[in-house]
mmCIF file of C-alpha atoms and ligand atoms in Angstrom:
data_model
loop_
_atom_site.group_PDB
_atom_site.id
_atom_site.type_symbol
_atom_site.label_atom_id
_atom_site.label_comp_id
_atom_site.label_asym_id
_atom_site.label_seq_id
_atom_site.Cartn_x
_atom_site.Cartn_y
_atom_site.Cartn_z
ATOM 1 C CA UNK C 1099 0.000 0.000 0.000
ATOM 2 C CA UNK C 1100 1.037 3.269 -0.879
ATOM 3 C CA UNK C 1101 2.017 5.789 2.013
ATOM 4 C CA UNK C 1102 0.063 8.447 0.686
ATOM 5 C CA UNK C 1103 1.270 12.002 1.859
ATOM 6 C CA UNK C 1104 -1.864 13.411 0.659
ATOM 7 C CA UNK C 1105 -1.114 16.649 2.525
ATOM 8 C CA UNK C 1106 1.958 17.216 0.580
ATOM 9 C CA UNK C 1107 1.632 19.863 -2.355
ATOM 10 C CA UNK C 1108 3.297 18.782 -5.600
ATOM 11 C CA UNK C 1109 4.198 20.455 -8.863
ATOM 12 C CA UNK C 1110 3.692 17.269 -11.045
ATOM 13 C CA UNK C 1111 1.614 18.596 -14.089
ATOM 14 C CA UNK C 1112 0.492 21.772 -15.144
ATOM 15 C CA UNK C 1113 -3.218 21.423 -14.463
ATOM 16 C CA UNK C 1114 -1.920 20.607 -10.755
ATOM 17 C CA UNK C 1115 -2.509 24.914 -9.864
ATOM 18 C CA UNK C 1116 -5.515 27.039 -10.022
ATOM 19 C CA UNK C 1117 -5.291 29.778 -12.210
ATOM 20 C CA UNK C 1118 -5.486 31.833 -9.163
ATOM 21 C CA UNK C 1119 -2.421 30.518 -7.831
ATOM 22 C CA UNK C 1120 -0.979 31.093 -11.534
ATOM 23 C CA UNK C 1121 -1.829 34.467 -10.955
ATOM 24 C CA UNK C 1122 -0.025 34.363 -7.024
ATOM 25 C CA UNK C 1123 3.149 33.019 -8.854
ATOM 26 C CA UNK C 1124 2.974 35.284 -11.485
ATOM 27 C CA UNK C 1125 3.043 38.529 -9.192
ATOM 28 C CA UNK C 1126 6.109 36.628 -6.900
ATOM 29 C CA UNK C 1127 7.829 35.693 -9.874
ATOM 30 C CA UNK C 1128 7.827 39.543 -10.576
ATOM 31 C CA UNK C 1129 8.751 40.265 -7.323
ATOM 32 C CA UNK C 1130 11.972 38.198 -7.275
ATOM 33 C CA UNK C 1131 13.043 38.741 -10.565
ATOM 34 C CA UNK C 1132 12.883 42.082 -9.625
ATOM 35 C CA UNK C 1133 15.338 41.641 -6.063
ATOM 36 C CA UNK C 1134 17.572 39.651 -8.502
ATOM 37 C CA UNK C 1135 18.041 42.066 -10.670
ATOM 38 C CA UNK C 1136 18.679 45.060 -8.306
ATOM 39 C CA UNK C 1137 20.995 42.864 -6.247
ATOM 40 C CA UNK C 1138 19.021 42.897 -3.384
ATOM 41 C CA UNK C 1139 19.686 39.466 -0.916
ATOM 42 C CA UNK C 1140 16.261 37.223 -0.793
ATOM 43 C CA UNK C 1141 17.271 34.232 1.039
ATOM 44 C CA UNK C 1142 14.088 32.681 2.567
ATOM 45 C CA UNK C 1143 15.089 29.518 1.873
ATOM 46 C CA UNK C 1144 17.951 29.539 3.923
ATOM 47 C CA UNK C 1145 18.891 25.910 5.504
ATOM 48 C CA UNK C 1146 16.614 23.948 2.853
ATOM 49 C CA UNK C 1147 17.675 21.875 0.482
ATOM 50 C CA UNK C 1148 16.603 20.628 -3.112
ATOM 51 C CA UNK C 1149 17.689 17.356 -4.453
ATOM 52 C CA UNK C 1150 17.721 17.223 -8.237
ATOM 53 C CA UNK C 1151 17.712 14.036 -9.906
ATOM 54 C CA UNK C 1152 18.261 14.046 -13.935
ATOM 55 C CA UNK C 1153 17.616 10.968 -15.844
ATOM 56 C CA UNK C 1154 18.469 12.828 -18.859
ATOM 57 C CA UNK C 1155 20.434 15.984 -19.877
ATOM 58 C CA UNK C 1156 19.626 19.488 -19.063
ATOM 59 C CA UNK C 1157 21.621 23.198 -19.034
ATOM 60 C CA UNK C 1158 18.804 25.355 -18.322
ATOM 61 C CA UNK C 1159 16.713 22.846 -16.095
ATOM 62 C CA UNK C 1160 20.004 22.547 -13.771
ATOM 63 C CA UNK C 1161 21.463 26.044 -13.358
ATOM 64 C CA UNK C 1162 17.941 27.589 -13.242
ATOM 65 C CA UNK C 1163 16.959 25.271 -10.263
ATOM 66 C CA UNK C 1164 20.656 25.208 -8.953
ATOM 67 C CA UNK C 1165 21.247 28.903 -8.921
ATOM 68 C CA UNK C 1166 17.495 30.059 -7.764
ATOM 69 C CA UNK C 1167 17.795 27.408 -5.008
ATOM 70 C CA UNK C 1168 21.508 28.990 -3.888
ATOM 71 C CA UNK C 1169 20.244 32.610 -4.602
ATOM 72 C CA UNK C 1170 17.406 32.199 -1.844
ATOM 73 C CA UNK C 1171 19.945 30.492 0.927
ATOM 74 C CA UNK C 1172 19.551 26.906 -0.005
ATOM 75 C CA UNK C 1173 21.577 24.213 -0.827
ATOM 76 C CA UNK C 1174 21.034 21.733 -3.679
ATOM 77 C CA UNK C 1175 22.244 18.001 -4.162
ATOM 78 C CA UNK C 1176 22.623 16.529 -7.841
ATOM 79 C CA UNK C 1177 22.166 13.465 -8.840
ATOM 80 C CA UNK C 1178 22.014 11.406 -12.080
ATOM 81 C CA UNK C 1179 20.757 7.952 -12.944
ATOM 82 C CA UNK C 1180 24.922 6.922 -13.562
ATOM 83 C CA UNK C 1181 26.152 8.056 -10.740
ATOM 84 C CA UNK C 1182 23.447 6.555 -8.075
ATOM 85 C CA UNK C 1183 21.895 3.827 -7.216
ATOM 86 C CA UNK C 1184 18.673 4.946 -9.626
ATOM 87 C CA UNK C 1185 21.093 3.490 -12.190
ATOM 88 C CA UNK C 1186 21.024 -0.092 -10.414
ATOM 89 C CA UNK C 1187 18.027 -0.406 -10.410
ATOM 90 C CA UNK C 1188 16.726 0.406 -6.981
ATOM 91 C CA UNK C 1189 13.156 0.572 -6.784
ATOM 92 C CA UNK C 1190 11.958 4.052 -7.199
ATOM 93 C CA UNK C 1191 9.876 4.056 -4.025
ATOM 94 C CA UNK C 1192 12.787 3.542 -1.620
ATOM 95 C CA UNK C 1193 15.143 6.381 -3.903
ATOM 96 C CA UNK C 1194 11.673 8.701 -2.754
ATOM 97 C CA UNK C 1195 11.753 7.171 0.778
ATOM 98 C CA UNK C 1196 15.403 7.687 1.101
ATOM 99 C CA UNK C 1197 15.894 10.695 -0.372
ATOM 100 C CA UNK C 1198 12.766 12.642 0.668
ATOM 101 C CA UNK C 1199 14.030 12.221 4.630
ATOM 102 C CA UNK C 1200 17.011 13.919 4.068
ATOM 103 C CA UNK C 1201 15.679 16.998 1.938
ATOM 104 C CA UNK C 1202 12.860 19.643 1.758
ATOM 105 C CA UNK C 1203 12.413 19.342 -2.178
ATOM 106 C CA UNK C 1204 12.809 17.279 -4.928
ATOM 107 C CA UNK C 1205 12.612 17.910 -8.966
ATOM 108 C CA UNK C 1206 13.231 14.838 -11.222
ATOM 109 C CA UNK C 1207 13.478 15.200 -14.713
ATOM 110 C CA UNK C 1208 12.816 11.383 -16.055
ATOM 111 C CA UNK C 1209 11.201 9.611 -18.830
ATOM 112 C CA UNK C 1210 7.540 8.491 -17.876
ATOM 113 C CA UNK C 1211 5.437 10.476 -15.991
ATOM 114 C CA UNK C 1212 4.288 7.432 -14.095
ATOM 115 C CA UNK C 1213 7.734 6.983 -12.755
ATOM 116 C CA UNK C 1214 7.736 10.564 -11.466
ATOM 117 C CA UNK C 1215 4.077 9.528 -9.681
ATOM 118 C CA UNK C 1216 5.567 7.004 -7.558
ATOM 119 C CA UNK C 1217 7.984 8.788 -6.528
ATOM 120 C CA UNK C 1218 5.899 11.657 -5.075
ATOM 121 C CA UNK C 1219 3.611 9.078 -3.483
ATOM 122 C CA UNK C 1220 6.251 7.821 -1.749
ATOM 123 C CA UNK C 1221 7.605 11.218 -0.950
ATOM 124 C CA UNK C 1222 7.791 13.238 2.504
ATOM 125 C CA UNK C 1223 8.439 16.595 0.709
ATOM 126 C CA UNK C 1224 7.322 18.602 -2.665
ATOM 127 C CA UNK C 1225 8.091 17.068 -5.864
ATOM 128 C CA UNK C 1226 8.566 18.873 -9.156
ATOM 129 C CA UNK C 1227 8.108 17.446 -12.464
ATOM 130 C CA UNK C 1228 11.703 19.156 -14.562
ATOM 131 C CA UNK C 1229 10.521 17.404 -17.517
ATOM 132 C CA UNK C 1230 9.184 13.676 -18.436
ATOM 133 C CA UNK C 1231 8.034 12.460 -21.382
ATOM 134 C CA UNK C 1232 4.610 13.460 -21.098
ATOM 135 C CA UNK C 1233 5.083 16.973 -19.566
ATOM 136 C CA UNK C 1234 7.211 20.327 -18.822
ATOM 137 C CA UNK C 1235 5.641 22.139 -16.595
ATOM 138 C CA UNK C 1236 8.504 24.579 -15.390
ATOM 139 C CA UNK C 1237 8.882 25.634 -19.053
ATOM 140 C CA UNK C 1238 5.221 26.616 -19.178
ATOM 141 C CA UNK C 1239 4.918 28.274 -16.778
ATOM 142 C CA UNK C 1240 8.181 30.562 -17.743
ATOM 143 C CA UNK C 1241 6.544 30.440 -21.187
ATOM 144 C CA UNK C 1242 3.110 31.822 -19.820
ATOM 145 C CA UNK C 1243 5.243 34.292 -17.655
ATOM 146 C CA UNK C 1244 7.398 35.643 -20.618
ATOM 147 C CA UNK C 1245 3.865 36.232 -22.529
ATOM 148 C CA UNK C 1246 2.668 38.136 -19.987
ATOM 149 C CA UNK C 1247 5.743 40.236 -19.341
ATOM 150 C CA UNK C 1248 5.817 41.034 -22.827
ATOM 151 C CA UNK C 1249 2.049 41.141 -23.709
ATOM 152 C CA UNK C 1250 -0.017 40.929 -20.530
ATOM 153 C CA UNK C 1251 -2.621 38.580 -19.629
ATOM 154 C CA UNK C 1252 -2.593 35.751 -22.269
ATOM 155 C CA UNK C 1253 -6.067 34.877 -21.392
ATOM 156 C CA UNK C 1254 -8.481 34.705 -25.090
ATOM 157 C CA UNK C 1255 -5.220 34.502 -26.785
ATOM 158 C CA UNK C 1256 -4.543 32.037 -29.743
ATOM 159 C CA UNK C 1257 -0.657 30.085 -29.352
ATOM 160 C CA UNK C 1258 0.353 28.203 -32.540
ATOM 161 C CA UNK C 1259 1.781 25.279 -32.120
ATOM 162 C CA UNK C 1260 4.061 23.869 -34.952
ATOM 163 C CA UNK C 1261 5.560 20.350 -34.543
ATOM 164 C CA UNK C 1262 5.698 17.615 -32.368
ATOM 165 C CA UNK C 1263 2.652 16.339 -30.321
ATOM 166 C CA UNK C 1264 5.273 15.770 -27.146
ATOM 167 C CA UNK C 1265 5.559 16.617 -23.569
ATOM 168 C CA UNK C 1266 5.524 20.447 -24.306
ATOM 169 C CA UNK C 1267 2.870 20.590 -26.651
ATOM 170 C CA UNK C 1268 0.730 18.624 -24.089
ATOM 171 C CA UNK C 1269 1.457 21.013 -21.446
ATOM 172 C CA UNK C 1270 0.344 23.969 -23.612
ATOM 173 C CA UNK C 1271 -2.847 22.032 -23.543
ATOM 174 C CA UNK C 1272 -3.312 21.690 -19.862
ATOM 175 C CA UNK C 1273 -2.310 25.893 -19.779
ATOM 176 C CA UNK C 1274 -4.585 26.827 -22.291
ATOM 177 C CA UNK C 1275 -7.153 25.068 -19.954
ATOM 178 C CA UNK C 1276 -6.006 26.158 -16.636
ATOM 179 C CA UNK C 1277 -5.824 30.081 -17.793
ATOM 180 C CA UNK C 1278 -7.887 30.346 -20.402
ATOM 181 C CA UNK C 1279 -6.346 30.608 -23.826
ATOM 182 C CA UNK C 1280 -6.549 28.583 -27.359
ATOM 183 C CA UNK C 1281 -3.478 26.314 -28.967
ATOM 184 C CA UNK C 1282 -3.628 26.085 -32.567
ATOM 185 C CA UNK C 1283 -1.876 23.110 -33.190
ATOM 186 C CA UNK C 1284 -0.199 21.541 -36.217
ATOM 187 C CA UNK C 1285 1.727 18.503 -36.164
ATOM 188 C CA UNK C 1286 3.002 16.173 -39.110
ATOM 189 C CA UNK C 1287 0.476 12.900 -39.374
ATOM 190 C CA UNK C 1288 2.066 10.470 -36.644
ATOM 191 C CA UNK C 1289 2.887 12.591 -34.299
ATOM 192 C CA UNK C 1290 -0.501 14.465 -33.031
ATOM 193 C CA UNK C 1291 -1.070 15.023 -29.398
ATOM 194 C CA UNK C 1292 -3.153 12.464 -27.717
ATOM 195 C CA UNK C 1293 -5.578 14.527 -25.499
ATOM 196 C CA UNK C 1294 -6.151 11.650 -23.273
ATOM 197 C CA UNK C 1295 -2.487 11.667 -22.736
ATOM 198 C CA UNK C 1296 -2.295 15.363 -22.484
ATOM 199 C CA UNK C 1297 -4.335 14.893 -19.623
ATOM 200 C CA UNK C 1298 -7.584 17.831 -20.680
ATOM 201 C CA UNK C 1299 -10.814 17.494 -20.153
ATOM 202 C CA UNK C 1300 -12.138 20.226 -22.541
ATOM 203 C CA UNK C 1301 -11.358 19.794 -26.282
ATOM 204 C CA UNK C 1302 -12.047 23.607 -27.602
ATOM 205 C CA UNK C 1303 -9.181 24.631 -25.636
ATOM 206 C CA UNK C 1304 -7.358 23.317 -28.870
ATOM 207 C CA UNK C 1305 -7.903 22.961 -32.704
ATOM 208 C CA UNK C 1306 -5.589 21.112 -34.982
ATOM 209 C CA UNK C 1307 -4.630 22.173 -38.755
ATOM 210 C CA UNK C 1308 -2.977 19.670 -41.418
ATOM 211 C CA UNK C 1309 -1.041 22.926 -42.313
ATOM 212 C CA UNK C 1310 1.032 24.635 -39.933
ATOM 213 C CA UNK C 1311 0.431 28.167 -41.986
ATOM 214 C CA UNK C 1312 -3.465 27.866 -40.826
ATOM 215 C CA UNK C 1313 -2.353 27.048 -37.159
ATOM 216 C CA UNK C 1314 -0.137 30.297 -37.415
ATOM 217 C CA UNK C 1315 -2.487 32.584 -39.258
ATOM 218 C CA UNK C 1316 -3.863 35.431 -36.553
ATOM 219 C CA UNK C 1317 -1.643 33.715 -33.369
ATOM 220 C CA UNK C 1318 -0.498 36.295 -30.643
ATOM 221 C CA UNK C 1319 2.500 33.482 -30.195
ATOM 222 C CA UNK C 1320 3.899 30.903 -32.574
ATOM 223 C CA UNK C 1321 6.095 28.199 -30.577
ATOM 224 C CA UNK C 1322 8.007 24.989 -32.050
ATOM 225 C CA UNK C 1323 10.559 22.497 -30.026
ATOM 226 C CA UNK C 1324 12.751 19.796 -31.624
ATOM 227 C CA UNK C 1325 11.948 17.214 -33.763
ATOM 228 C CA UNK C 1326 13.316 14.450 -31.840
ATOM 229 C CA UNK C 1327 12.940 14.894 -28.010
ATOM 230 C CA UNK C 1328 14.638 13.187 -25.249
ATOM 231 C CA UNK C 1329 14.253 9.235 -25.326
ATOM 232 C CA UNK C 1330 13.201 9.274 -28.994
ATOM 233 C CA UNK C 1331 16.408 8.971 -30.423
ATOM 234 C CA UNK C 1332 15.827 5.989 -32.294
ATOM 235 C CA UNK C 1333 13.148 7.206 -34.621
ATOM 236 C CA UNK C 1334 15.435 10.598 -35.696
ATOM 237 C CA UNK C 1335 16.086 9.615 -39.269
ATOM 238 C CA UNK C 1336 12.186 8.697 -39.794
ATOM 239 C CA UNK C 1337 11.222 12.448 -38.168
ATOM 240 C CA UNK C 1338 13.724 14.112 -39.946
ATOM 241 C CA UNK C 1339 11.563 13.262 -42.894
ATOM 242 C CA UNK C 1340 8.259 13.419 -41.732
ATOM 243 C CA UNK C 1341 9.089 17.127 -39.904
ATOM 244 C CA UNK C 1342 10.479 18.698 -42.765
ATOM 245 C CA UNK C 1343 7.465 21.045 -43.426
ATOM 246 C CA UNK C 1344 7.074 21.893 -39.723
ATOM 247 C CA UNK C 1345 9.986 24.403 -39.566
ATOM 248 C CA UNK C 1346 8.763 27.595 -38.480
ATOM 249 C CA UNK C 1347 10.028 30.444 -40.929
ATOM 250 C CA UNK C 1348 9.220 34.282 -42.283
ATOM 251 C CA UNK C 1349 6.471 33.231 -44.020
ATOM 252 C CA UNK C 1350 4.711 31.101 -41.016
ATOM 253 C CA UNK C 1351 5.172 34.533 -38.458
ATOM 254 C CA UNK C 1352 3.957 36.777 -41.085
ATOM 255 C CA UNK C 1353 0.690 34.956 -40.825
ATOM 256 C CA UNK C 1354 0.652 35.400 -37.422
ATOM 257 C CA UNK C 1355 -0.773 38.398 -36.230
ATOM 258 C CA UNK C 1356 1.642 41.523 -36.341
ATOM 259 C CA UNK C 1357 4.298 41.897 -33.685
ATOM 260 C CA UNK C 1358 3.304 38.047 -32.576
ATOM 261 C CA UNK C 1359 6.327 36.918 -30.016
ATOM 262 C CA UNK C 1360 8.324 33.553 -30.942
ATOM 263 C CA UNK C 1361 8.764 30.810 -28.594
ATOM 264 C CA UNK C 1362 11.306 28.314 -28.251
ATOM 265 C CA UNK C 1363 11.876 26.213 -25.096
ATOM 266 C CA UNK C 1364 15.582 25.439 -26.002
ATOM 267 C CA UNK C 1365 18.123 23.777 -27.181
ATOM 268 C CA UNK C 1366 16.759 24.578 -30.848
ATOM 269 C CA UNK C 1367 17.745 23.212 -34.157
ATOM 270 C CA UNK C 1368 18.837 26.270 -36.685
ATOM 271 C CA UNK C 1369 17.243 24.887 -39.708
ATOM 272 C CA UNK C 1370 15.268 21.805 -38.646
ATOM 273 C CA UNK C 1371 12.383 23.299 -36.553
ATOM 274 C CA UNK C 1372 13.157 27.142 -36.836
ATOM 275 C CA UNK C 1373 15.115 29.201 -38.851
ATOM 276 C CA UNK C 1374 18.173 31.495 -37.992
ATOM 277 C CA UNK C 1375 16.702 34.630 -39.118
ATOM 278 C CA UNK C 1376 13.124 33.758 -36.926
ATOM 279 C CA UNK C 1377 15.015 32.227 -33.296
ATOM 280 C CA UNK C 1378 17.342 34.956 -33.971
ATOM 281 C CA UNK C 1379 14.910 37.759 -35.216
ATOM 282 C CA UNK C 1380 12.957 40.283 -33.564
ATOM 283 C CA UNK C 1381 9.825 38.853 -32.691
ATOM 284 C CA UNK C 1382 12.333 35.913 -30.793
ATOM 285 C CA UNK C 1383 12.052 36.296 -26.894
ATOM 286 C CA UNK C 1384 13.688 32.643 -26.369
ATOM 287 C CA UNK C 1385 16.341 34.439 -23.881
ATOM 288 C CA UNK C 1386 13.972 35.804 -22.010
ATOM 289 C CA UNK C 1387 12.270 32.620 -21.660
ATOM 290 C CA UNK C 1388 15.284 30.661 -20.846
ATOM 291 C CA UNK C 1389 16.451 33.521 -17.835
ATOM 292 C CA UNK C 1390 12.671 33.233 -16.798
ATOM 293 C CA UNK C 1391 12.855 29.755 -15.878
ATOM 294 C CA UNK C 1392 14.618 30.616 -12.819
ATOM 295 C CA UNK C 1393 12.493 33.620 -11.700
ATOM 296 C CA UNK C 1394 9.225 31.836 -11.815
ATOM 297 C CA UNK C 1395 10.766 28.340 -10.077
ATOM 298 C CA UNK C 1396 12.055 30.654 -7.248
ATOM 299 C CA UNK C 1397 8.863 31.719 -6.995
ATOM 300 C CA UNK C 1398 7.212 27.890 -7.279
ATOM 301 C CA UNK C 1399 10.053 26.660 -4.767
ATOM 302 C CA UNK C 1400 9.139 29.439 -2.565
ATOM 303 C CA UNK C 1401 5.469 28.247 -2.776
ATOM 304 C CA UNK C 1402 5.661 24.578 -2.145
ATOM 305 C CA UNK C 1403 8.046 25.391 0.632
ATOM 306 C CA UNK C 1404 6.957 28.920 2.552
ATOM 307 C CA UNK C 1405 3.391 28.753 1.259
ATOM 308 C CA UNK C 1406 2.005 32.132 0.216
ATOM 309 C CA UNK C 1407 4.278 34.856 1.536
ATOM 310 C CA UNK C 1408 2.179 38.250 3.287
HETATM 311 N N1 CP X 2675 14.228 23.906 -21.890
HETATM 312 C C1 CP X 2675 14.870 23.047 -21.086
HETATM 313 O O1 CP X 2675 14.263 22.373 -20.236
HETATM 314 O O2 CP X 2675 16.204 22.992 -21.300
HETATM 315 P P1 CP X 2675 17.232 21.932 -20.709
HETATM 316 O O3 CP X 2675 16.946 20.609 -21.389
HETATM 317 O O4 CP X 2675 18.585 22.477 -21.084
HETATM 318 O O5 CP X 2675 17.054 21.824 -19.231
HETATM 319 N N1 NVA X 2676 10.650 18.137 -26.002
HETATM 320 C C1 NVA X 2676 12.024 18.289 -25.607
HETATM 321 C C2 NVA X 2676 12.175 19.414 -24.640
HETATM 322 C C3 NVA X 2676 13.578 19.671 -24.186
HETATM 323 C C4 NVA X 2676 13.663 20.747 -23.147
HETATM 324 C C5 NVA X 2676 12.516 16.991 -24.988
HETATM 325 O O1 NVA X 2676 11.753 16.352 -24.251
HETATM 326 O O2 NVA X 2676 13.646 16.596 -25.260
#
């Protein structure tokens, strides 16, 4: 029988928050970006301690989480499948026993989202999805953030989404449901989301198109991600083919509507999924939405920890 910590607040899928607490991290998000950036010392988190636990490779998922968690007076303990026991096989359940009694947070990033599910039921402290196959949730919620920064409230706004139906496009799903918004998606035939999968409960927070032009035309954002994600190395040569016509270009964000922002979660492709002059052009806020990532999971790190500050 599972333990069952049913107490315990976790940060496993998007849908997980209220849009009202969306809005709470939004405004602390602000709020510490804004410290950060005049220098000012915000170390609430002083004496806790994150483990982070990577199953696959990350830059920005690491440093964001590492340097937030060391900004704000924590500590932070990384570990990979090689060098632990995850590797040899120990049961997942006792790593989330283990672990969880000698830390105050956790963030895997791991392949299936059922794996990162048994671990939080068998955690003592906050768990936080850093990517699985089925989800990102941290790089939505930067995403969202960066929109709003830029645009304000993305509420009755249209995202395009051109490519893959994978964890991120899933996640836009479960955002445009939580906050309000449309995705226009378009992927190649193969590869569409699976809305069960994506975990929604209301289809007209999404409408697909065979062409990616239509998803694009009148957008307020046009986003992309690779062709082949994590773990789905093996079928490369076969998406290489069948992606070819999902590379966001000139054409695709002049159909958006004028002064539309582009989105790219990172590391990008120059010429596969986007081009140079589009990741690199003007209507590109992709380093933005990288530095974001650590703003808004100080803020989430704050919350699962401190609960709502004032
Ligand atoms: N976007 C993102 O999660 O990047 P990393 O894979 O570098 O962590
Ligand atoms: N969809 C990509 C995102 C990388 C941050 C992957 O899962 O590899």
């Amino acid at each position: 029988m599972k333990p069952g910590h049913t107490l315990i607040k976790h940060y496993l899928q998007f849908k997980d928050f209220r849009a009202e607490e969306y809005a709470y991290l939004f405004e602390r998000a602000a709020i510490i970006k804004r410290r950060f950036k005049n220098y000012e010392k915000y170390t609430p988190l002083s004496d806790r301690t994150l483990a982070m636990i990577f199953e696959k490779a990350s830059t920005r998922t690491r440093v964001s989480f590492e340097a937030g968690m060391y900004q704000m007076g924590g500590s932070v303990v990384h570990l990979t499948t090689g060098d632990s026991q995850l590797g040899r096989a120990e049961p997942v359940e006792d790593s989330a026993r283990v672990i969880s009694r000698m830390v105050d947070l956790v963030m895997i990033r791991t392949y299936e989202q059922a794996k990162l599910e048994s671990f939080a039921a068998y955690s003592r402290v906050p768990v936080i999805n850093g990517l699985t196959n089925e989800f990102h949730p941290c790089q939505i919620l930067a995403d969202v953030f960066t929109y709003i920064e830029h645009r304000g409230s993305i509420q009755g706004k249209t995202v395009a989404w051109v490519g893959d139906g994978n964890n991120m496009a899933n996640t836009w799903l479960q955002a445009a449901e939580v906050l309000g918004f449309k995705v226009h998606v378009s992927t190649p035939n193969g590869y569409e989301i699976d809305p069960q999968l994506a975990g929604i409960q209301d289809r007209s927070c999404y409408q697909t198109f065979r062409d990616p032009m239509d998803a694009c035309r009148g957008a307020d954002l046009v986003t992309t991600d690779v062709w082949t994600s994590m773990g789905f190395e093996a079928e490369n040569e076969a998406r290489q083919k069948a992606f070819a016509d999902w590379c966001v270009d000139a054409d695709m964000m002049a159909a958006a509507k004028p002064g539309a922002l582009f989105m790219h979660c990172l590391p990008a492709h120059r010429g596969e999924e986007v081009t140079a002059e589009v990741i690199d052009g003007p209507q590109s806020v992709v380093w933005d939405e990288a530095e974001n990532r650590m703003h808004v999971q100080k803020a989430l790190m704050e919350y699962l920890l401190l609960g709502r500050i004032g």
